[in-house]
Amino acid sequence: MAFFCQQASAQEIEARMYSNAPIGINFVTGGIAQAKSGSYRLTTEAVNLTRIVDVFGQSGRISLLLPYAQLTGSGNVGSQGMNASAEGLSDPVVKVSANLYGAPALSLDEFKNYQQDLIIGASLAASIPWGKYNSDQMLNVGANRSVIQPGIGASQAVGPWRLELSGMATIYTNNNNFLGGNTLSQNPMYSTETHVIYYFQNQAWISADATYYMGGQSYVNGFPINGSQENWRFGSTLSYPINKQNSIRLTGSKGVYSNTNTDYTALGLSWQYRWGGGL
């Protein structure tokens, strides 16, 4: 279940991670997402702020995610019952990304004539361990440790289609106050994801998403407490523009294979508003 709490936030399937947008545009997104595994349910309300910036002549993004979560459920680990009841601020996440090729930094007027071909980009995200954490319980909405995620990816345009492929490493710092002063450490998790995206004439788009991740064995005081993970997830995303400044997005994903029975189902709904850049 601790794995479920980590992956529901750290291993989201994000389409259009490496795409181009006009410099100076800002986005604010508010939404709600829910991940469920057995009787355990993690509900997260979040606000995400993003600004498009010029990075050495290519477009880039700076984002700040502020989540608030509720965790409920009950079950058994072996012969021991485990109840989950936690609510509060989850760990904020700062993310920066830069396109390295194929996404020139353009003004809003210049962007009207832009046609995507191949985009290659890189990203770096890090969580800040400010979330609510109780060292007396195993399951929390805050992790009491940082998660660092470097990534690289590419997006290829083929008519109205976009074909995306990316890879990421998830690196965990130690939690030195796990269940009353123990040290929880974890090996890195490695993941790859792919998206097939179709754009409609009104700029709505829909994607088929898949991700595979492996690794992440955990230790308490240096002793292994589980094996390495291996998981497949599939999902879909639909984005629909209300007007040129507002859009709504629906997301869903489901685990289809896990070697440690840690599958979960996730659903999300968000509203995005954009401004700046001469809009």
mmCIF file of C-alpha atoms in Angstrom:
data_model
loop_
_atom_site.group_PDB
_atom_site.id
_atom_site.type_symbol
_atom_site.label_atom_id
_atom_site.label_comp_id
_atom_site.label_asym_id
_atom_site.label_seq_id
_atom_site.Cartn_x
_atom_site.Cartn_y
_atom_site.Cartn_z
ATOM 1 C CA MET A 1 0.000 0.000 0.000
ATOM 2 C CA ALA A 2 2.903 2.383 0.579
ATOM 3 C CA PHE A 3 3.868 1.667 -3.039
ATOM 4 C CA PHE A 4 0.319 2.606 -4.122
ATOM 5 C CA CYS A 5 0.597 5.979 -2.336
ATOM 6 C CA GLN A 6 3.945 6.741 -3.996
ATOM 7 C CA GLN A 7 3.036 5.704 -7.513
ATOM 8 C CA ALA A 8 -0.362 7.407 -7.567
ATOM 9 C CA SER A 9 1.464 10.744 -7.399
ATOM 10 C CA ALA A 10 4.953 10.002 -8.754
ATOM 11 C CA GLN A 11 4.077 7.878 -11.801
ATOM 12 C CA GLU A 12 1.322 9.815 -13.553
ATOM 13 C CA ILE A 13 1.005 9.271 -17.317
ATOM 14 C CA GLU A 14 1.424 12.724 -18.869
ATOM 15 C CA ALA A 15 0.776 13.258 -22.568
ATOM 16 C CA ARG A 16 2.269 16.244 -24.428
ATOM 17 C CA MET A 17 5.095 16.594 -21.923
ATOM 18 C CA TYR A 18 7.371 17.817 -24.715
ATOM 19 C CA SER A 19 5.399 20.170 -26.947
ATOM 20 C CA ASN A 20 5.707 23.757 -28.120
ATOM 21 C CA ALA A 21 3.723 26.795 -26.936
ATOM 22 C CA PRO A 22 4.093 30.590 -27.320
ATOM 23 C CA ILE A 23 6.586 32.287 -25.013
ATOM 24 C CA GLY A 24 5.004 34.237 -22.159
ATOM 25 C CA ILE A 25 1.847 32.116 -21.966
ATOM 26 C CA ASN A 26 0.735 31.167 -18.438
ATOM 27 C CA PHE A 27 -1.505 28.299 -17.396
ATOM 28 C CA VAL A 28 -3.361 27.688 -14.161
ATOM 29 C CA THR A 29 -5.011 24.300 -13.773
ATOM 30 C CA GLY A 30 -7.301 23.156 -10.991
ATOM 31 C CA GLY A 31 -8.481 19.590 -10.739
ATOM 32 C CA ILE A 32 -9.319 16.535 -8.745
ATOM 33 C CA ALA A 33 -7.952 13.006 -9.148
ATOM 34 C CA GLN A 34 -8.673 9.756 -7.391
ATOM 35 C CA ALA A 35 -6.585 6.580 -7.219
ATOM 36 C CA LYS A 36 -8.058 3.369 -5.835
ATOM 37 C CA SER A 37 -6.472 0.039 -4.899
ATOM 38 C CA GLY A 38 -8.738 -2.463 -3.161
ATOM 39 C CA SER A 39 -10.562 -0.571 -0.402
ATOM 40 C CA TYR A 40 -7.864 2.123 -0.227
ATOM 41 C CA ARG A 41 -8.705 5.441 -1.857
ATOM 42 C CA LEU A 42 -6.414 8.444 -2.411
ATOM 43 C CA THR A 43 -8.232 11.630 -3.474
ATOM 44 C CA THR A 44 -6.148 14.653 -4.469
ATOM 45 C CA GLU A 45 -7.227 18.207 -5.231
ATOM 46 C CA ALA A 46 -4.456 20.227 -6.870
ATOM 47 C CA VAL A 47 -3.577 23.572 -8.418
ATOM 48 C CA ASN A 48 -0.815 23.703 -11.033
ATOM 49 C CA LEU A 49 0.849 26.922 -12.247
ATOM 50 C CA THR A 50 2.911 26.858 -15.476
ATOM 51 C CA ARG A 51 4.767 29.517 -17.463
ATOM 52 C CA ILE A 52 6.275 29.072 -20.944
ATOM 53 C CA VAL A 53 9.781 30.525 -21.161
ATOM 54 C CA ASP A 54 12.613 30.975 -23.671
ATOM 55 C CA VAL A 55 15.487 28.529 -22.999
ATOM 56 C CA PHE A 56 18.400 29.392 -25.312
ATOM 57 C CA GLY A 57 16.099 29.865 -28.293
ATOM 58 C CA GLN A 58 13.828 26.871 -27.600
ATOM 59 C CA SER A 59 10.631 26.814 -25.548
ATOM 60 C CA GLY A 60 10.601 25.561 -21.976
ATOM 61 C CA ARG A 61 8.275 25.338 -18.981
ATOM 62 C CA ILE A 62 8.410 26.083 -15.277
ATOM 63 C CA SER A 63 5.633 24.512 -13.182
ATOM 64 C CA LEU A 64 4.581 24.403 -9.546
ATOM 65 C CA LEU A 65 2.098 21.783 -8.334
ATOM 66 C CA LEU A 66 0.292 22.312 -5.003
ATOM 67 C CA PRO A 67 -1.706 19.202 -3.940
ATOM 68 C CA TYR A 68 -4.034 18.489 -1.022
ATOM 69 C CA ALA A 69 -5.079 14.885 -0.387
ATOM 70 C CA GLN A 70 -7.325 12.548 1.596
ATOM 71 C CA LEU A 71 -6.401 8.905 2.149
ATOM 72 C CA THR A 72 -8.907 6.350 3.445
ATOM 73 C CA GLY A 73 -9.315 2.579 3.534
ATOM 74 C CA SER A 74 -8.643 -0.595 5.449
ATOM 75 C CA GLY A 75 -7.120 -3.973 4.709
ATOM 76 C CA ASN A 76 -4.644 -6.579 5.848
ATOM 77 C CA VAL A 77 -0.905 -6.994 5.468
ATOM 78 C CA GLY A 78 -0.395 -10.665 6.247
ATOM 79 C CA SER A 79 -2.363 -11.284 9.434
ATOM 80 C CA GLN A 80 -2.173 -7.648 10.557
ATOM 81 C CA GLY A 81 -4.942 -5.150 9.847
ATOM 82 C CA MET A 82 -3.993 -1.752 8.409
ATOM 83 C CA ASN A 83 -6.318 1.236 8.501
ATOM 84 C CA ALA A 84 -5.582 4.416 6.581
ATOM 85 C CA SER A 85 -6.962 7.805 7.556
ATOM 86 C CA ALA A 86 -4.972 10.902 6.618
ATOM 87 C CA GLU A 87 -5.763 14.326 5.205
ATOM 88 C CA GLY A 88 -3.663 17.385 4.509
ATOM 89 C CA LEU A 89 -1.152 19.058 2.229
ATOM 90 C CA SER A 90 0.765 16.637 0.019
ATOM 91 C CA ASP A 91 4.311 17.328 -1.126
ATOM 92 C CA PRO A 92 4.520 20.236 -3.624
ATOM 93 C CA VAL A 93 6.373 19.543 -6.873
ATOM 94 C CA VAL A 94 8.559 21.928 -8.884
ATOM 95 C CA LYS A 95 9.232 20.978 -12.492
ATOM 96 C CA VAL A 96 11.323 22.545 -15.233
ATOM 97 C CA SER A 97 11.528 21.296 -18.807
ATOM 98 C CA ALA A 98 13.376 22.502 -21.888
ATOM 99 C CA ASN A 99 12.912 21.509 -25.495
ATOM 100 C CA LEU A 100 16.315 20.871 -27.042
ATOM 101 C CA TYR A 101 15.322 20.598 -30.700
ATOM 102 C CA GLY A 102 12.334 21.359 -32.906
ATOM 103 C CA ALA A 103 10.379 23.751 -30.642
ATOM 104 C CA PRO A 104 11.706 27.285 -31.254
ATOM 105 C CA ALA A 105 10.832 30.085 -28.847
ATOM 106 C CA LEU A 106 8.062 31.982 -30.662
ATOM 107 C CA SER A 107 5.717 34.858 -29.882
ATOM 108 C CA LEU A 108 1.979 34.279 -30.097
ATOM 109 C CA ASP A 109 1.833 35.817 -33.604
ATOM 110 C CA GLU A 110 4.826 33.779 -34.800
ATOM 111 C CA PHE A 111 3.375 30.604 -33.326
ATOM 112 C CA LYS A 112 0.320 30.781 -35.629
ATOM 113 C CA ASN A 113 2.531 29.635 -38.531
ATOM 114 C CA TYR A 114 4.445 26.978 -36.572
ATOM 115 C CA GLN A 115 4.198 23.387 -37.793
ATOM 116 C CA GLN A 116 5.630 20.668 -35.558
ATOM 117 C CA ASP A 117 7.957 18.010 -36.947
ATOM 118 C CA LEU A 118 10.289 16.310 -34.417
ATOM 119 C CA ILE A 119 10.702 17.708 -30.882
ATOM 120 C CA ILE A 120 13.322 16.446 -28.410
ATOM 121 C CA GLY A 121 13.260 17.658 -24.813
ATOM 122 C CA ALA A 122 14.431 17.065 -21.259
ATOM 123 C CA SER A 123 12.889 17.686 -17.851
ATOM 124 C CA LEU A 124 13.672 17.688 -14.136
ATOM 125 C CA ALA A 125 11.093 17.521 -11.343
ATOM 126 C CA ALA A 126 11.538 17.471 -7.571
ATOM 127 C CA SER A 127 9.086 17.154 -4.702
ATOM 128 C CA ILE A 128 9.450 19.242 -1.532
ATOM 129 C CA PRO A 129 8.736 17.237 1.671
ATOM 130 C CA TRP A 130 6.281 19.727 3.165
ATOM 131 C CA GLY A 131 3.289 17.369 3.177
ATOM 132 C CA LYS A 132 1.525 16.211 6.339
ATOM 133 C CA TYR A 133 3.389 13.261 7.820
ATOM 134 C CA ASN A 134 2.838 11.126 10.918
ATOM 135 C CA SER A 135 5.798 8.865 11.735
ATOM 136 C CA ASP A 136 3.548 6.556 13.779
ATOM 137 C CA GLN A 137 1.610 5.359 10.730
ATOM 138 C CA MET A 138 2.755 3.688 7.514
ATOM 139 C CA LEU A 139 0.410 5.446 5.102
ATOM 140 C CA ASN A 140 0.534 9.251 4.806
ATOM 141 C CA VAL A 141 -0.335 11.994 2.336
ATOM 142 C CA GLY A 142 3.209 13.376 2.732
ATOM 143 C CA ALA A 143 6.339 11.277 2.150
ATOM 144 C CA ASN A 144 8.851 12.973 4.519
ATOM 145 C CA ARG A 145 11.453 12.637 1.756
ATOM 146 C CA SER A 146 12.143 14.139 -1.643
ATOM 147 C CA VAL A 147 11.581 12.539 -5.032
ATOM 148 C CA ILE A 148 13.768 13.702 -7.936
ATOM 149 C CA GLN A 149 12.778 12.836 -11.522
ATOM 150 C CA PRO A 150 15.051 13.556 -14.503
ATOM 151 C CA GLY A 151 13.573 12.663 -17.893
ATOM 152 C CA ILE A 152 14.078 12.880 -21.651
ATOM 153 C CA GLY A 153 11.653 12.385 -24.518
ATOM 154 C CA ALA A 154 10.637 13.021 -28.116
ATOM 155 C CA SER A 155 7.451 13.924 -29.988
ATOM 156 C CA GLN A 156 6.978 13.302 -33.736
ATOM 157 C CA ALA A 157 4.167 14.902 -35.743
ATOM 158 C CA VAL A 158 2.509 12.875 -38.522
ATOM 159 C CA GLY A 159 -0.353 14.924 -39.929
ATOM 160 C CA PRO A 160 -2.939 15.327 -37.110
ATOM 161 C CA TRP A 161 -1.166 12.631 -35.064
ATOM 162 C CA ARG A 162 1.572 12.988 -32.459
ATOM 163 C CA LEU A 163 3.726 10.004 -31.488
ATOM 164 C CA GLU A 164 5.553 10.420 -28.178
ATOM 165 C CA LEU A 165 8.149 8.359 -26.325
ATOM 166 C CA SER A 166 9.935 9.318 -23.092
ATOM 167 C CA GLY A 167 11.970 7.828 -20.267
ATOM 168 C CA MET A 168 12.385 8.838 -16.638
ATOM 169 C CA ALA A 169 14.290 7.902 -13.501
ATOM 170 C CA THR A 170 12.650 8.401 -10.083
ATOM 171 C CA ILE A 171 15.246 8.892 -7.358
ATOM 172 C CA TYR A 172 14.245 8.803 -3.676
ATOM 173 C CA THR A 173 16.011 10.407 -0.741
ATOM 174 C CA ASN A 174 15.812 8.677 2.654
ATOM 175 C CA ASN A 175 12.966 9.006 5.153
ATOM 176 C CA ASN A 176 14.812 9.008 8.487
ATOM 177 C CA ASN A 177 11.645 9.027 10.619
ATOM 178 C CA PHE A 178 9.774 5.988 9.295
ATOM 179 C CA LEU A 179 7.526 4.290 11.865
ATOM 180 C CA GLY A 180 9.199 5.809 14.888
ATOM 181 C CA GLY A 181 12.732 6.714 13.872
ATOM 182 C CA ASN A 182 13.633 3.977 11.381
ATOM 183 C CA THR A 183 15.319 4.778 8.064
ATOM 184 C CA LEU A 184 13.367 4.008 4.885
ATOM 185 C CA SER A 185 15.462 3.965 1.721
ATOM 186 C CA GLN A 186 14.571 2.958 -1.823
ATOM 187 C CA ASN A 187 16.360 2.106 -5.037
ATOM 188 C CA PRO A 188 15.564 4.264 -8.088
ATOM 189 C CA MET A 189 12.519 3.486 -10.232
ATOM 190 C CA TYR A 190 12.975 3.534 -14.027
ATOM 191 C CA SER A 191 10.068 4.122 -16.362
ATOM 192 C CA THR A 192 9.192 4.630 -19.988
ATOM 193 C CA GLU A 193 5.936 5.878 -21.450
ATOM 194 C CA THR A 194 4.410 6.306 -24.871
ATOM 195 C CA HIS A 195 1.455 8.256 -26.229
ATOM 196 C CA VAL A 196 -0.453 8.236 -29.501
ATOM 197 C CA ILE A 197 -2.328 11.546 -29.785
ATOM 198 C CA TYR A 198 -4.914 12.676 -32.337
ATOM 199 C CA TYR A 199 -5.800 16.373 -32.815
ATOM 200 C CA PHE A 200 -9.261 17.403 -34.013
ATOM 201 C CA GLN A 201 -9.836 20.535 -36.109
ATOM 202 C CA ASN A 202 -11.106 22.512 -33.092
ATOM 203 C CA GLN A 203 -7.802 21.709 -31.233
ATOM 204 C CA ALA A 204 -9.420 19.113 -28.998
ATOM 205 C CA TRP A 205 -7.221 16.051 -28.681
ATOM 206 C CA ILE A 206 -7.389 12.501 -27.399
ATOM 207 C CA SER A 207 -4.541 10.162 -26.526
ATOM 208 C CA ALA A 208 -3.896 6.497 -25.837
ATOM 209 C CA ASP A 209 -1.256 6.214 -23.112
ATOM 210 C CA ALA A 210 0.969 3.435 -21.763
ATOM 211 C CA THR A 211 3.761 3.287 -19.193
ATOM 212 C CA TYR A 212 6.113 0.612 -17.876
ATOM 213 C CA TYR A 213 8.183 0.992 -14.737
ATOM 214 C CA MET A 214 10.576 -1.208 -12.842
ATOM 215 C CA GLY A 215 12.912 -1.138 -9.834
ATOM 216 C CA GLY A 216 12.245 0.685 -6.585
ATOM 217 C CA GLN A 217 13.068 -1.978 -4.013
ATOM 218 C CA SER A 218 12.657 -0.581 -0.487
ATOM 219 C CA TYR A 219 14.732 -1.094 2.670
ATOM 220 C CA VAL A 220 14.203 -0.356 6.355
ATOM 221 C CA ASN A 221 17.477 0.169 8.226
ATOM 222 C CA GLY A 222 19.262 -1.509 5.324
ATOM 223 C CA PHE A 223 17.106 -4.664 5.266
ATOM 224 C CA PRO A 224 14.929 -5.277 2.162
ATOM 225 C CA ILE A 225 11.179 -5.198 2.824
ATOM 226 C CA ASN A 226 9.924 -5.948 -0.687
ATOM 227 C CA GLY A 227 11.190 -6.997 -4.075
ATOM 228 C CA SER A 228 11.787 -4.848 -7.139
ATOM 229 C CA GLN A 229 8.637 -3.589 -8.823
ATOM 230 C CA GLU A 230 7.546 -4.283 -12.393
ATOM 231 C CA ASN A 231 4.314 -2.704 -13.606
ATOM 232 C CA TRP A 232 2.388 -1.890 -16.772
ATOM 233 C CA ARG A 233 -0.324 0.789 -16.941
ATOM 234 C CA PHE A 234 -2.601 1.887 -19.782
ATOM 235 C CA GLY A 235 -4.791 4.952 -19.968
ATOM 236 C CA SER A 236 -6.358 7.694 -22.035
ATOM 237 C CA THR A 237 -6.627 11.500 -21.964
ATOM 238 C CA LEU A 238 -9.228 13.787 -23.561
ATOM 239 C CA SER A 239 -8.745 17.563 -23.729
ATOM 240 C CA TYR A 240 -11.561 19.779 -25.033
ATOM 241 C CA PRO A 241 -11.319 23.573 -25.546
ATOM 242 C CA ILE A 242 -14.229 25.665 -24.259
ATOM 243 C CA ASN A 243 -12.755 28.783 -25.874
ATOM 244 C CA LYS A 244 -9.213 30.011 -26.620
ATOM 245 C CA GLN A 245 -8.509 30.568 -22.906
ATOM 246 C CA ASN A 246 -10.336 27.694 -21.199
ATOM 247 C CA SER A 247 -10.294 23.927 -21.612
ATOM 248 C CA ILE A 248 -11.294 20.825 -19.677
ATOM 249 C CA ARG A 249 -9.398 17.562 -19.429
ATOM 250 C CA LEU A 250 -10.412 14.013 -18.490
ATOM 251 C CA THR A 251 -7.819 11.370 -17.657
ATOM 252 C CA GLY A 252 -7.989 7.716 -16.701
ATOM 253 C CA SER A 253 -5.515 4.873 -16.269
ATOM 254 C CA LYS A 254 -5.464 1.331 -14.975
ATOM 255 C CA GLY A 255 -2.773 -1.123 -13.973
ATOM 256 C CA VAL A 256 -2.815 -4.206 -16.185
ATOM 257 C CA TYR A 257 0.181 -6.046 -14.761
ATOM 258 C CA SER A 258 2.077 -5.930 -11.469
ATOM 259 C CA ASN A 259 4.510 -8.506 -10.136
ATOM 260 C CA THR A 260 3.688 -7.422 -6.558
ATOM 261 C CA ASN A 261 -0.116 -7.018 -6.799
ATOM 262 C CA THR A 262 0.044 -3.246 -6.431
ATOM 263 C CA ASP A 263 -2.302 -2.298 -9.281
ATOM 264 C CA TYR A 264 -4.511 0.748 -8.912
ATOM 265 C CA THR A 265 -7.081 2.617 -11.002
ATOM 266 C CA ALA A 266 -6.912 6.409 -11.395
ATOM 267 C CA LEU A 267 -9.390 8.981 -12.728
ATOM 268 C CA GLY A 268 -8.991 12.744 -13.009
ATOM 269 C CA LEU A 269 -10.890 15.875 -14.082
ATOM 270 C CA SER A 270 -9.326 19.325 -14.476
ATOM 271 C CA TRP A 271 -10.038 22.814 -15.800
ATOM 272 C CA GLN A 272 -7.279 24.917 -17.391
ATOM 273 C CA TYR A 273 -7.171 28.684 -17.931
ATOM 274 C CA ARG A 274 -4.436 30.412 -19.925
ATOM 275 C CA TRP A 275 -3.408 34.030 -20.234
ATOM 276 C CA GLY A 276 -0.486 36.231 -21.267
ATOM 277 C CA GLY A 277 1.667 36.272 -24.379
ATOM 278 C CA GLY A 278 -0.578 38.864 -26.030
ATOM 279 C CA LEU A 279 -3.880 36.989 -25.594
#
